[in-house]
Structure formats: C-alpha cells, structure tokens
Amino acid sequence: MTKSEILTALRESGGYVSGQELCEKLQVSRTAVWKKMKQLQEEGYEIEAVPNRGYRIVACPDIIAAEEVESRLCTRRMGHPVVYYEEVTSTNQVLKKLAEEGAPEGTLVTADAQNQGKGRAGRVWMIQPGANIAMSLLLRPQISPARISMVTLVMGLAVTCACRELYGVDAGIKWPNDVVINGKKICGILTEMSMELMAVNYVVIGTGINVNETEFPEEIRDKATSLQLEMGRKLGRAELMACCMKYFEEFYDQFLSTGDLSLLQEQYNGLLLNRNRGVRVLEPGREYSGVALGINKDGQLLVEKEDGSQTAVYAGEVSVRGVYGYV
Ligand code: BTN
C-alpha cells in the first residue's frame, strides 16, 4: 500500500472511509492502515479518526512530494512518474540528466525550491521553499525539431485552462506562452530539446508558476503576480500541477494527431490576450508595430503591419511587447 493509494482512497470518499473498507480496497491489515495514518499525520496531514465511522482528511499541508501529486493525477502518461526534490539547481537541468539515463516520456520533475532556475533570454527563475511551482516534463516525440516550439504553446494553453477551471479566474495567454492574470505574468515556460542528427532525442518543458509568492523584486513588480495575490487566498500546488497534467495530456494528444495546432488554434486564440491589440515586434536587427490577429496552425503569431500587409512571427526568434504595457 503506497501513500498515494491511501490518499486517493481518502480523497475519493469525500467524507469518512472506514478502516475495514480501506483494508479491503488496499489489501492490507488494519494495523498497516493505522500505521500509515499516523505517518501521514506526522507529515502534517490533518486526519480525523472517529470510532464506528472511520477516517477523514480534514486538511492537507501544501506538500508537493511525489505521492501527493501522483494521488491527484488522472492521466495515463503525463506525470508518471513524479520525481520530487526538496531543492534543485533547476528542474530542467535535473530532468535532462534523467532523460540521458533513459527516463520515460511523462516523467515529471518537481522541487520545493529552485536556486539556479533558468528563464527565457538568459534570465534567472528562482523559487523560494514552499511558495511556487517549478516542474519539468519529459517528452520523446517522433516529430521534426522544427515543430517543437508548438509544444510550448500547448503547455501555456494547459496551464491557462487549469487556472480557469480550478479557480474560475480570468487567465489568458500572452503569445507565445506566458500565462497572465490582470495584465501580469503568473507563469513562464522554458522548453529545451536534445537532438541527434535531425531527429528529436527528447524534450524538456519547464514550467514555473507563481502560486503563493507574495513579494516580488522591485524590478518585476509591475509585470509579475501570483495566483494568491490575484485570488486573495493560499492555493494548493499539487492540485494545480495535476490539473495542468490533465489538460496537457489531452492537448498534446490532439497536437500529435495532426502534427500541428489546428485542433487547438481556436481555443488558444480565444484566450490570447494580444488578439486585436497593438504589438511591437522585436526581431534581431528590425522592429515594427502592428496588430496581432491570432496564431496560425503552426503557432506563429499573425501580425497586420501598419501598411496593411500581414506577416507570421515565429516564437523563439522574436519578442513581442504590448504597445501600452506588458501585454
Ligand atoms: C520565462 O522566462 O518566462 C520561462 C521561465 C521558466 C521557469 C521554469 S521553473 C521550472 C523549470 N526549470 C527551470 O530552470 N526553468 C523552468
């Protein structure tokens, strides 16, 4: 009987579950169940034990250890297994090592703290213990390397949908994959790829979500926020991770079935905050303004330039700014 199985059984019941039921379901003795409950209580879970009724979870600490995340997953591949560390340099870096050693597709590395996290454009992405989500997911797709940047958009869409479903919050996407609430960023994604000849060896999608952070450094205060600051309450990280995996698996399968974003384009464009807004496109050596129209099936941003002509902007090569602010 794993911790994950017992947590799932307690959660599924929604109320009390008797010792007898747990014994039968998990094929273990009453003493074994009692010992596991004690162990969970010691780890900070509030579990009520009432004679003749059974056990009930009253409160869970905001733990993101492997069993806690695994017990909430409803996926077949994504998040299997979860590999948890208290502190890492960067979850992307750790997962790349596991990938080299043969870890399977769907492996999810997560950590409570990240001290040398990597952001886009050489920036850093640090995570203090207990506050936010740092997670990296391993994929081994058999597609051309040129299509990989689309997977980053798929994860951005998954995180946005998870936040909307769980918290009913008006989250949207700043192209290509920042998740934004009330004009400020709550999530960034960094995808790294290993190639051999012209084939993809593996892909690591690293996602950082500001969940319970309440203080941001001065220099990013006007463009970064957290779910807690926007929702006004502390939120559970494991639940959010599991929900992101659910959406990602569904969307990724759709992406693989066509090899592009044709099945997701409409949903993505419906959540795209840049849509019909002025953007400034910063390409190496060239800058221009226009109006963002939405993405095409390859994930490129279609921009109508001031002279009326249309251009498709590739993610990765350029950065897009809002004309009046971050979005
Ligand atoms: C960005 O700059 O917007 C992307 C930030 C990506 C940060 C995440 S946190 C988990 C994973 N591990 C890393 O080192 N980076 C990514």
mmCIF file of C-alpha atoms and ligand atoms in Angstrom:
data_model
loop_
_atom_site.group_PDB
_atom_site.id
_atom_site.type_symbol
_atom_site.label_atom_id
_atom_site.label_comp_id
_atom_site.label_asym_id
_atom_site.label_seq_id
_atom_site.Cartn_x
_atom_site.Cartn_y
_atom_site.Cartn_z
ATOM 1 C CA MET A 1 0.000 0.000 0.000
ATOM 2 C CA THR A 2 1.564 3.287 -1.071
ATOM 3 C CA LYS A 3 0.910 6.682 0.476
ATOM 4 C CA SER A 4 -0.514 7.742 -2.850
ATOM 5 C CA GLU A 5 -3.110 4.909 -2.782
ATOM 6 C CA ILE A 6 -4.267 5.748 0.716
ATOM 7 C CA LEU A 7 -4.523 9.482 -0.064
ATOM 8 C CA THR A 8 -6.516 8.717 -3.219
ATOM 9 C CA ALA A 9 -8.911 6.462 -1.263
ATOM 10 C CA LEU A 10 -9.466 9.133 1.401
ATOM 11 C CA ARG A 11 -9.999 11.879 -1.178
ATOM 12 C CA GLU A 12 -12.309 9.820 -3.371
ATOM 13 C CA SER A 13 -14.671 9.083 -0.484
ATOM 14 C CA GLY A 14 -15.196 12.805 0.130
ATOM 15 C CA GLY A 15 -16.089 12.018 3.769
ATOM 16 C CA TYR A 16 -15.395 9.194 6.197
ATOM 17 C CA VAL A 17 -13.986 5.923 4.990
ATOM 18 C CA SER A 18 -13.956 3.012 7.404
ATOM 19 C CA GLY A 19 -10.804 1.124 8.347
ATOM 20 C CA GLN A 20 -12.447 -2.051 7.046
ATOM 21 C CA GLU A 21 -13.121 -0.511 3.631
ATOM 22 C CA LEU A 22 -9.530 0.679 3.374
ATOM 23 C CA CYS A 23 -8.228 -2.783 4.327
ATOM 24 C CA GLU A 24 -10.332 -4.421 1.635
ATOM 25 C CA LYS A 25 -9.597 -1.852 -1.034
ATOM 26 C CA LEU A 26 -5.859 -1.818 -0.447
ATOM 27 C CA GLN A 27 -5.499 -5.479 0.599
ATOM 28 C CA VAL A 28 -3.689 -4.748 3.875
ATOM 29 C CA SER A 29 -4.228 -5.253 7.606
ATOM 30 C CA ARG A 30 -5.949 -2.788 9.932
ATOM 31 C CA THR A 31 -2.662 -2.216 11.747
ATOM 32 C CA ALA A 32 -0.976 -1.323 8.450
ATOM 33 C CA VAL A 33 -3.720 1.249 7.716
ATOM 34 C CA TRP A 34 -3.423 2.707 11.224
ATOM 35 C CA LYS A 35 0.364 2.986 10.889
ATOM 36 C CA LYS A 36 0.093 4.776 7.543
ATOM 37 C CA MET A 37 -2.445 7.238 9.036
ATOM 38 C CA LYS A 38 -0.031 8.017 11.878
ATOM 39 C CA GLN A 39 2.746 8.583 9.379
ATOM 40 C CA LEU A 40 0.588 10.959 7.328
ATOM 41 C CA GLN A 41 -0.378 12.870 10.484
ATOM 42 C CA GLU A 42 3.282 13.242 11.379
ATOM 43 C CA GLU A 43 3.891 14.738 7.936
ATOM 44 C CA GLY A 44 1.288 17.417 8.594
ATOM 45 C CA TYR A 45 -1.933 15.912 7.178
ATOM 46 C CA GLU A 46 -4.883 16.521 9.493
ATOM 47 C CA ILE A 47 -6.680 13.180 9.564
ATOM 48 C CA GLU A 48 -9.638 12.676 11.835
ATOM 49 C CA ALA A 49 -10.294 9.156 13.154
ATOM 50 C CA VAL A 50 -13.811 8.651 14.542
ATOM 51 C CA PRO A 51 -14.862 5.318 16.098
ATOM 52 C CA ASN A 52 -17.507 3.491 14.009
ATOM 53 C CA ARG A 53 -17.182 5.945 11.128
ATOM 54 C CA GLY A 54 -13.564 5.761 10.061
ATOM 55 C CA TYR A 55 -11.002 8.192 8.733
ATOM 56 C CA ARG A 56 -11.451 11.559 7.054
ATOM 57 C CA ILE A 57 -8.972 14.101 5.634
ATOM 58 C CA VAL A 58 -9.605 17.471 7.248
ATOM 59 C CA ALA A 59 -6.668 19.433 5.843
ATOM 60 C CA CYS A 60 -3.648 18.749 3.692
ATOM 61 C CA PRO A 61 -0.431 20.695 4.050
ATOM 62 C CA ASP A 62 0.739 22.253 0.786
ATOM 63 C CA ILE A 63 3.047 19.350 0.052
ATOM 64 C CA ILE A 64 4.206 18.568 -3.492
ATOM 65 C CA ALA A 65 6.065 15.346 -2.752
ATOM 66 C CA ALA A 66 5.669 12.615 -5.380
ATOM 67 C CA GLU A 67 2.814 10.727 -3.630
ATOM 68 C CA GLU A 68 0.823 13.913 -3.110
ATOM 69 C CA VAL A 69 0.936 14.835 -6.797
ATOM 70 C CA GLU A 70 0.563 11.235 -8.050
ATOM 71 C CA SER A 71 -2.526 10.650 -5.904
ATOM 72 C CA ARG A 72 -4.260 13.518 -7.712
ATOM 73 C CA LEU A 73 -3.347 12.570 -11.289
ATOM 74 C CA CYS A 74 -5.978 11.321 -13.701
ATOM 75 C CA THR A 75 -3.565 10.969 -16.620
ATOM 76 C CA ARG A 76 -2.257 7.872 -18.333
ATOM 77 C CA ARG A 77 1.221 9.096 -19.264
ATOM 78 C CA MET A 78 1.911 12.625 -18.091
ATOM 79 C CA GLY A 79 3.283 12.747 -14.554
ATOM 80 C CA HIS A 80 4.217 9.072 -14.431
ATOM 81 C CA PRO A 81 6.433 9.002 -12.502
ATOM 82 C CA VAL A 82 6.728 12.174 -10.409
ATOM 83 C CA VAL A 83 10.257 12.720 -9.140
ATOM 84 C CA TYR A 84 10.414 15.165 -6.240
ATOM 85 C CA TYR A 85 13.385 17.038 -4.724
ATOM 86 C CA GLU A 86 13.424 19.441 -1.814
ATOM 87 C CA GLU A 87 15.836 21.756 -3.595
ATOM 88 C CA VAL A 88 17.437 21.690 -7.025
ATOM 89 C CA THR A 89 19.566 23.970 -9.172
ATOM 90 C CA SER A 90 16.988 23.782 -11.984
ATOM 91 C CA THR A 91 14.266 21.180 -12.571
ATOM 92 C CA ASN A 92 15.060 21.353 -16.308
ATOM 93 C CA GLN A 93 18.695 20.524 -15.634
ATOM 94 C CA VAL A 94 17.819 17.603 -13.325
ATOM 95 C CA LEU A 95 15.320 16.186 -15.821
ATOM 96 C CA LYS A 96 17.803 16.440 -18.707
ATOM 97 C CA LYS A 97 20.138 14.188 -16.715
ATOM 98 C CA LEU A 98 17.331 11.682 -16.038
ATOM 99 C CA ALA A 99 16.416 11.793 -19.748
ATOM 100 C CA GLU A 100 20.009 10.926 -20.700
ATOM 101 C CA GLU A 101 19.764 7.968 -18.313
ATOM 102 C CA GLY A 102 16.632 6.704 -20.082
ATOM 103 C CA ALA A 103 13.694 8.117 -18.050
ATOM 104 C CA PRO A 104 10.349 7.500 -19.812
ATOM 105 C CA GLU A 105 8.127 10.036 -21.543
ATOM 106 C CA GLY A 106 5.806 11.632 -18.992
ATOM 107 C CA THR A 107 8.398 11.823 -16.179
ATOM 108 C CA LEU A 108 7.716 14.967 -14.138
ATOM 109 C CA VAL A 109 10.447 16.512 -12.002
ATOM 110 C CA THR A 110 9.350 18.953 -9.362
ATOM 111 C CA ALA A 111 11.058 20.722 -6.483
ATOM 112 C CA ASP A 112 10.035 22.781 -3.479
ATOM 113 C CA ALA A 113 12.867 25.236 -4.125
ATOM 114 C CA GLN A 114 14.991 26.096 -7.155
ATOM 115 C CA ASN A 115 18.220 28.047 -6.707
ATOM 116 C CA GLN A 116 19.597 28.358 -10.263
ATOM 117 C CA GLY A 117 16.412 28.201 -12.326
ATOM 118 C CA LYS A 118 16.579 29.254 -15.938
ATOM 119 C CA GLY A 119 14.188 31.658 -17.619
ATOM 120 C CA ARG A 120 13.947 32.702 -21.245
ATOM 121 C CA ALA A 121 16.552 35.009 -22.779
ATOM 122 C CA GLY A 122 19.179 34.017 -20.201
ATOM 123 C CA ARG A 123 17.149 35.314 -17.250
ATOM 124 C CA VAL A 124 17.041 33.527 -13.883
ATOM 125 C CA TRP A 125 13.938 31.957 -12.302
ATOM 126 C CA MET A 126 14.462 31.351 -8.584
ATOM 127 C CA ILE A 127 11.928 29.677 -6.322
ATOM 128 C CA GLN A 128 11.915 30.066 -2.535
ATOM 129 C CA PRO A 129 10.931 26.973 -0.494
ATOM 130 C CA GLY A 130 7.211 26.274 -0.347
ATOM 131 C CA ALA A 131 5.927 29.118 -2.489
ATOM 132 C CA ASN A 132 5.636 28.280 -6.151
ATOM 133 C CA ILE A 133 5.654 25.529 -8.727
ATOM 134 C CA ALA A 134 8.773 24.506 -10.630
ATOM 135 C CA MET A 135 8.063 21.486 -12.780
ATOM 136 C CA SER A 136 9.681 19.924 -15.828
ATOM 137 C CA LEU A 137 8.013 17.357 -18.039
ATOM 138 C CA LEU A 138 9.805 14.880 -20.313
ATOM 139 C CA LEU A 139 8.560 14.136 -23.838
ATOM 140 C CA ARG A 140 10.011 11.899 -26.505
ATOM 141 C CA PRO A 141 8.026 12.890 -29.592
ATOM 142 C CA GLN A 142 8.821 11.479 -33.010
ATOM 143 C CA ILE A 143 8.403 14.723 -34.867
ATOM 144 C CA SER A 144 10.685 17.153 -36.627
ATOM 145 C CA PRO A 145 12.646 19.547 -34.347
ATOM 146 C CA ALA A 146 11.053 22.471 -36.197
ATOM 147 C CA ARG A 147 7.684 21.569 -34.631
ATOM 148 C CA ILE A 148 8.861 21.518 -31.009
ATOM 149 C CA SER A 149 8.219 25.195 -30.251
ATOM 150 C CA MET A 150 4.498 24.398 -30.653
ATOM 151 C CA VAL A 151 4.642 22.109 -27.612
ATOM 152 C CA THR A 152 5.477 25.174 -25.502
ATOM 153 C CA LEU A 153 2.244 26.799 -26.664
ATOM 154 C CA VAL A 154 0.402 23.597 -25.767
ATOM 155 C CA MET A 155 1.703 23.821 -22.183
ATOM 156 C CA GLY A 156 0.806 27.525 -21.958
ATOM 157 C CA LEU A 157 -2.733 26.650 -23.007
ATOM 158 C CA ALA A 158 -2.877 23.771 -20.492
ATOM 159 C CA VAL A 159 -1.775 25.969 -17.556
ATOM 160 C CA THR A 160 -4.270 28.671 -18.552
ATOM 161 C CA CYS A 161 -7.142 26.158 -18.719
ATOM 162 C CA ALA A 162 -6.133 24.598 -15.378
ATOM 163 C CA CYS A 163 -6.169 28.002 -13.612
ATOM 164 C CA ARG A 164 -9.533 28.859 -15.132
ATOM 165 C CA GLU A 165 -11.074 25.501 -14.182
ATOM 166 C CA LEU A 166 -9.762 25.333 -10.610
ATOM 167 C CA TYR A 167 -10.113 28.961 -9.553
ATOM 168 C CA GLY A 168 -12.584 30.440 -12.039
ATOM 169 C CA VAL A 169 -10.015 33.148 -12.687
ATOM 170 C CA ASP A 170 -9.812 35.127 -15.931
ATOM 171 C CA ALA A 171 -6.385 33.836 -17.011
ATOM 172 C CA GLY A 172 -5.192 34.448 -20.571
ATOM 173 C CA ILE A 173 -2.127 33.940 -22.754
ATOM 174 C CA LYS A 174 0.467 36.446 -23.893
ATOM 175 C CA TRP A 175 1.966 34.965 -27.045
ATOM 176 C CA PRO A 176 3.678 32.598 -27.203
ATOM 177 C CA ASN A 177 3.277 31.090 -23.744
ATOM 178 C CA ASP A 178 3.171 33.454 -20.771
ATOM 179 C CA VAL A 179 0.079 32.985 -18.618
ATOM 180 C CA VAL A 180 -1.306 36.317 -17.479
ATOM 181 C CA ILE A 181 -3.913 37.473 -14.945
ATOM 182 C CA ASN A 182 -4.994 41.125 -14.704
ATOM 183 C CA GLY A 183 -2.174 42.192 -17.024
ATOM 184 C CA LYS A 184 0.577 40.491 -15.013
ATOM 185 C CA LYS A 185 2.518 37.270 -15.590
ATOM 186 C CA ILE A 186 1.936 34.252 -13.323
ATOM 187 C CA CYS A 187 3.658 31.581 -15.403
ATOM 188 C CA GLY A 188 6.663 31.221 -17.680
ATOM 189 C CA ILE A 189 7.718 28.222 -19.747
ATOM 190 C CA LEU A 190 11.170 27.242 -20.993
ATOM 191 C CA THR A 191 11.453 24.327 -23.409
ATOM 192 C CA GLU A 192 14.786 22.653 -24.039
ATOM 193 C CA MET A 193 15.482 19.982 -26.630
ATOM 194 C CA SER A 194 18.158 17.386 -27.329
ATOM 195 C CA MET A 195 18.633 16.421 -30.990
ATOM 196 C CA GLU A 196 20.582 13.759 -32.794
ATOM 197 C CA LEU A 197 21.122 14.361 -36.496
ATOM 198 C CA MET A 198 17.776 15.842 -37.495
ATOM 199 C CA ALA A 199 15.650 13.826 -35.037
ATOM 200 C CA VAL A 200 14.394 14.837 -31.611
ATOM 201 C CA ASN A 201 16.010 12.821 -28.859
ATOM 202 C CA TYR A 202 13.947 14.308 -26.037
ATOM 203 C CA VAL A 203 12.187 17.499 -24.999
ATOM 204 C CA VAL A 204 12.019 19.043 -21.525
ATOM 205 C CA ILE A 205 9.211 21.529 -20.908
ATOM 206 C CA GLY A 206 9.970 23.573 -17.793
ATOM 207 C CA THR A 207 7.068 25.440 -16.244
ATOM 208 C CA GLY A 208 7.279 27.949 -13.418
ATOM 209 C CA ILE A 209 4.004 29.084 -11.838
ATOM 210 C CA ASN A 210 3.790 31.814 -9.199
ATOM 211 C CA VAL A 211 1.308 30.278 -6.788
ATOM 212 C CA ASN A 212 1.743 31.536 -3.216
ATOM 213 C CA GLU A 213 4.507 34.140 -3.662
ATOM 214 C CA THR A 214 3.516 37.444 -2.099
ATOM 215 C CA GLU A 215 6.625 39.607 -2.571
ATOM 216 C CA PHE A 216 8.264 40.235 -5.933
ATOM 217 C CA PRO A 217 11.558 42.043 -6.521
ATOM 218 C CA GLU A 218 11.138 45.741 -7.319
ATOM 219 C CA GLU A 219 12.239 45.370 -10.963
ATOM 220 C CA ILE A 220 9.451 42.925 -11.892
ATOM 221 C CA ARG A 221 6.696 44.109 -9.525
ATOM 222 C CA ASP A 222 4.770 45.891 -12.288
ATOM 223 C CA LYS A 223 4.631 42.810 -14.542
ATOM 224 C CA ALA A 224 4.638 39.771 -12.243
ATOM 225 C CA THR A 225 1.992 38.486 -9.869
ATOM 226 C CA SER A 226 0.914 35.243 -8.217
ATOM 227 C CA LEU A 227 -2.313 33.295 -8.025
ATOM 228 C CA GLN A 228 -2.531 34.011 -4.302
ATOM 229 C CA LEU A 229 -2.209 37.764 -4.838
ATOM 230 C CA GLU A 230 -4.916 37.671 -7.504
ATOM 231 C CA MET A 231 -7.277 35.246 -5.730
ATOM 232 C CA GLY A 232 -6.755 36.513 -2.177
ATOM 233 C CA ARG A 233 -6.167 33.048 -0.722
ATOM 234 C CA LYS A 234 -3.460 30.402 -0.488
ATOM 235 C CA LEU A 235 -3.744 27.673 -3.107
ATOM 236 C CA GLY A 236 -2.632 24.041 -3.266
ATOM 237 C CA ARG A 237 0.268 23.404 -5.595
ATOM 238 C CA ALA A 238 -0.225 19.636 -6.060
ATOM 239 C CA GLU A 239 -3.817 20.077 -7.224
ATOM 240 C CA LEU A 240 -2.740 22.682 -9.778
ATOM 241 C CA MET A 241 0.117 20.512 -11.065
ATOM 242 C CA ALA A 242 -2.215 17.540 -11.537
ATOM 243 C CA CYS A 243 -4.771 19.672 -13.366
ATOM 244 C CA CYS A 244 -2.045 21.056 -15.684
ATOM 245 C CA MET A 245 -1.035 17.456 -16.483
ATOM 246 C CA LYS A 246 -4.654 16.566 -17.278
ATOM 247 C CA TYR A 247 -5.039 19.379 -19.801
ATOM 248 C CA PHE A 248 -1.554 18.917 -21.211
ATOM 249 C CA GLU A 249 -2.127 15.220 -21.929
ATOM 250 C CA GLU A 250 -5.417 15.943 -23.691
ATOM 251 C CA PHE A 251 -3.995 18.818 -25.779
ATOM 252 C CA TYR A 252 -0.709 17.051 -26.536
ATOM 253 C CA ASP A 253 -2.584 14.064 -27.960
ATOM 254 C CA GLN A 254 -4.514 16.456 -30.200
ATOM 255 C CA PHE A 255 -1.261 18.089 -31.264
ATOM 256 C CA LEU A 256 0.321 14.693 -32.080
ATOM 257 C CA SER A 257 -2.706 13.553 -34.075
ATOM 258 C CA THR A 258 -2.224 16.341 -36.634
ATOM 259 C CA GLY A 259 1.401 17.390 -36.012
ATOM 260 C CA ASP A 260 0.294 20.999 -35.599
ATOM 261 C CA LEU A 261 -2.081 23.197 -33.599
ATOM 262 C CA SER A 262 -5.034 23.025 -35.997
ATOM 263 C CA LEU A 263 -7.274 21.370 -33.358
ATOM 264 C CA LEU A 264 -6.201 23.827 -30.626
ATOM 265 C CA GLN A 265 -5.878 27.057 -32.603
ATOM 266 C CA GLU A 266 -9.417 28.268 -31.938
ATOM 267 C CA GLN A 267 -9.250 27.603 -28.198
ATOM 268 C CA TYR A 268 -5.799 29.228 -27.987
ATOM 269 C CA ASN A 269 -6.903 32.311 -29.922
ATOM 270 C CA GLY A 270 -9.950 32.615 -27.666
ATOM 271 C CA LEU A 271 -7.575 33.008 -24.697
ATOM 272 C CA LEU A 272 -4.947 35.109 -26.485
ATOM 273 C CA LEU A 273 -4.708 38.484 -24.772
ATOM 274 C CA ASN A 274 -2.743 40.078 -27.618
ATOM 275 C CA ARG A 275 -5.541 39.411 -30.075
ATOM 276 C CA ASN A 276 -6.691 42.545 -31.896
ATOM 277 C CA ARG A 277 -4.251 44.626 -29.864
ATOM 278 C CA GLY A 278 -1.263 46.658 -30.855
ATOM 279 C CA VAL A 279 2.061 44.828 -30.590
ATOM 280 C CA ARG A 280 5.654 45.817 -31.158
ATOM 281 C CA VAL A 281 7.671 43.012 -32.755
ATOM 282 C CA LEU A 282 11.356 42.994 -31.847
ATOM 283 C CA GLU A 283 13.282 40.893 -34.363
ATOM 284 C CA PRO A 284 17.059 40.783 -34.332
ATOM 285 C CA GLY A 285 18.040 43.943 -36.219
ATOM 286 C CA ARG A 286 14.474 45.056 -37.011
ATOM 287 C CA GLU A 287 11.492 46.420 -35.100
ATOM 288 C CA TYR A 288 7.977 47.118 -36.257
ATOM 289 C CA SER A 289 4.459 47.643 -34.949
ATOM 290 C CA GLY A 290 1.187 46.102 -35.941
ATOM 291 C CA VAL A 291 -1.984 44.474 -34.700
ATOM 292 C CA ALA A 292 -1.905 40.835 -33.537
ATOM 293 C CA LEU A 293 -4.597 38.786 -35.252
ATOM 294 C CA GLY A 294 -4.060 35.369 -33.611
ATOM 295 C CA ILE A 295 -1.951 32.276 -34.218
ATOM 296 C CA ASN A 296 -1.986 30.102 -37.314
ATOM 297 C CA LYS A 297 -1.927 26.297 -37.144
ATOM 298 C CA ASP A 298 1.885 26.341 -36.742
ATOM 299 C CA GLY A 299 1.725 28.556 -33.679
ATOM 300 C CA GLN A 300 3.092 31.634 -35.451
ATOM 301 C CA LEU A 301 1.587 34.974 -34.500
ATOM 302 C CA LEU A 302 -0.109 36.677 -37.432
ATOM 303 C CA VAL A 303 0.522 40.415 -37.314
ATOM 304 C CA GLU A 304 -1.064 43.011 -39.547
ATOM 305 C CA LYS A 305 1.554 45.674 -40.145
ATOM 306 C CA GLU A 306 0.829 49.392 -40.390
ATOM 307 C CA ASP A 307 0.986 49.245 -44.214
ATOM 308 C CA GLY A 308 -1.821 46.651 -44.185
ATOM 309 C CA SER A 309 0.378 43.661 -45.080
ATOM 310 C CA GLN A 310 0.349 40.512 -42.940
ATOM 311 C CA THR A 311 3.320 38.683 -41.529
ATOM 312 C CA ALA A 312 3.730 35.491 -39.478
ATOM 313 C CA VAL A 313 6.064 35.791 -36.487
ATOM 314 C CA TYR A 314 7.985 32.738 -35.232
ATOM 315 C CA ALA A 315 8.223 32.109 -31.479
ATOM 316 C CA GLY A 316 11.790 31.954 -30.270
ATOM 317 C CA GLU A 317 13.316 34.407 -32.728
ATOM 318 C CA VAL A 318 11.485 37.485 -31.672
ATOM 319 C CA SER A 319 9.866 39.065 -28.695
ATOM 320 C CA VAL A 320 6.505 40.735 -28.790
ATOM 321 C CA ARG A 321 5.541 43.596 -26.485
ATOM 322 C CA GLY A 322 2.238 45.253 -25.913
ATOM 323 C CA VAL A 323 2.193 48.790 -27.214
ATOM 324 C CA TYR A 324 0.797 50.155 -23.926
ATOM 325 C CA GLY A 325 2.316 47.730 -21.414
ATOM 326 C CA TYR A 326 3.403 44.168 -20.795
ATOM 327 C CA VAL A 327 0.572 42.606 -22.844
HETATM 328 C C1 BTN B 1 10.363 32.511 -18.683
HETATM 329 O O1 BTN B 1 11.387 33.205 -18.623
HETATM 330 O O2 BTN B 1 9.262 33.019 -18.873
HETATM 331 C C2 BTN B 1 10.452 30.996 -18.529
HETATM 332 C C3 BTN B 1 10.651 30.585 -17.105
HETATM 333 C C4 BTN B 1 10.703 29.083 -16.919
HETATM 334 C C5 BTN B 1 10.982 28.704 -15.478
HETATM 335 C C6 BTN B 1 10.803 27.238 -15.213
HETATM 336 S S1 BTN B 1 10.747 26.853 -13.493
HETATM 337 C C7 BTN B 1 10.841 25.155 -13.844
HETATM 338 C C8 BTN B 1 11.811 24.993 -14.992
HETATM 339 N N1 BTN B 1 13.178 24.865 -14.525
HETATM 340 C C9 BTN B 1 13.942 25.893 -14.918
HETATM 341 O O3 BTN B 1 15.145 26.042 -14.643
HETATM 342 N N2 BTN B 1 13.207 26.756 -15.640
HETATM 343 C C10 BTN B 1 11.843 26.308 -15.803
#
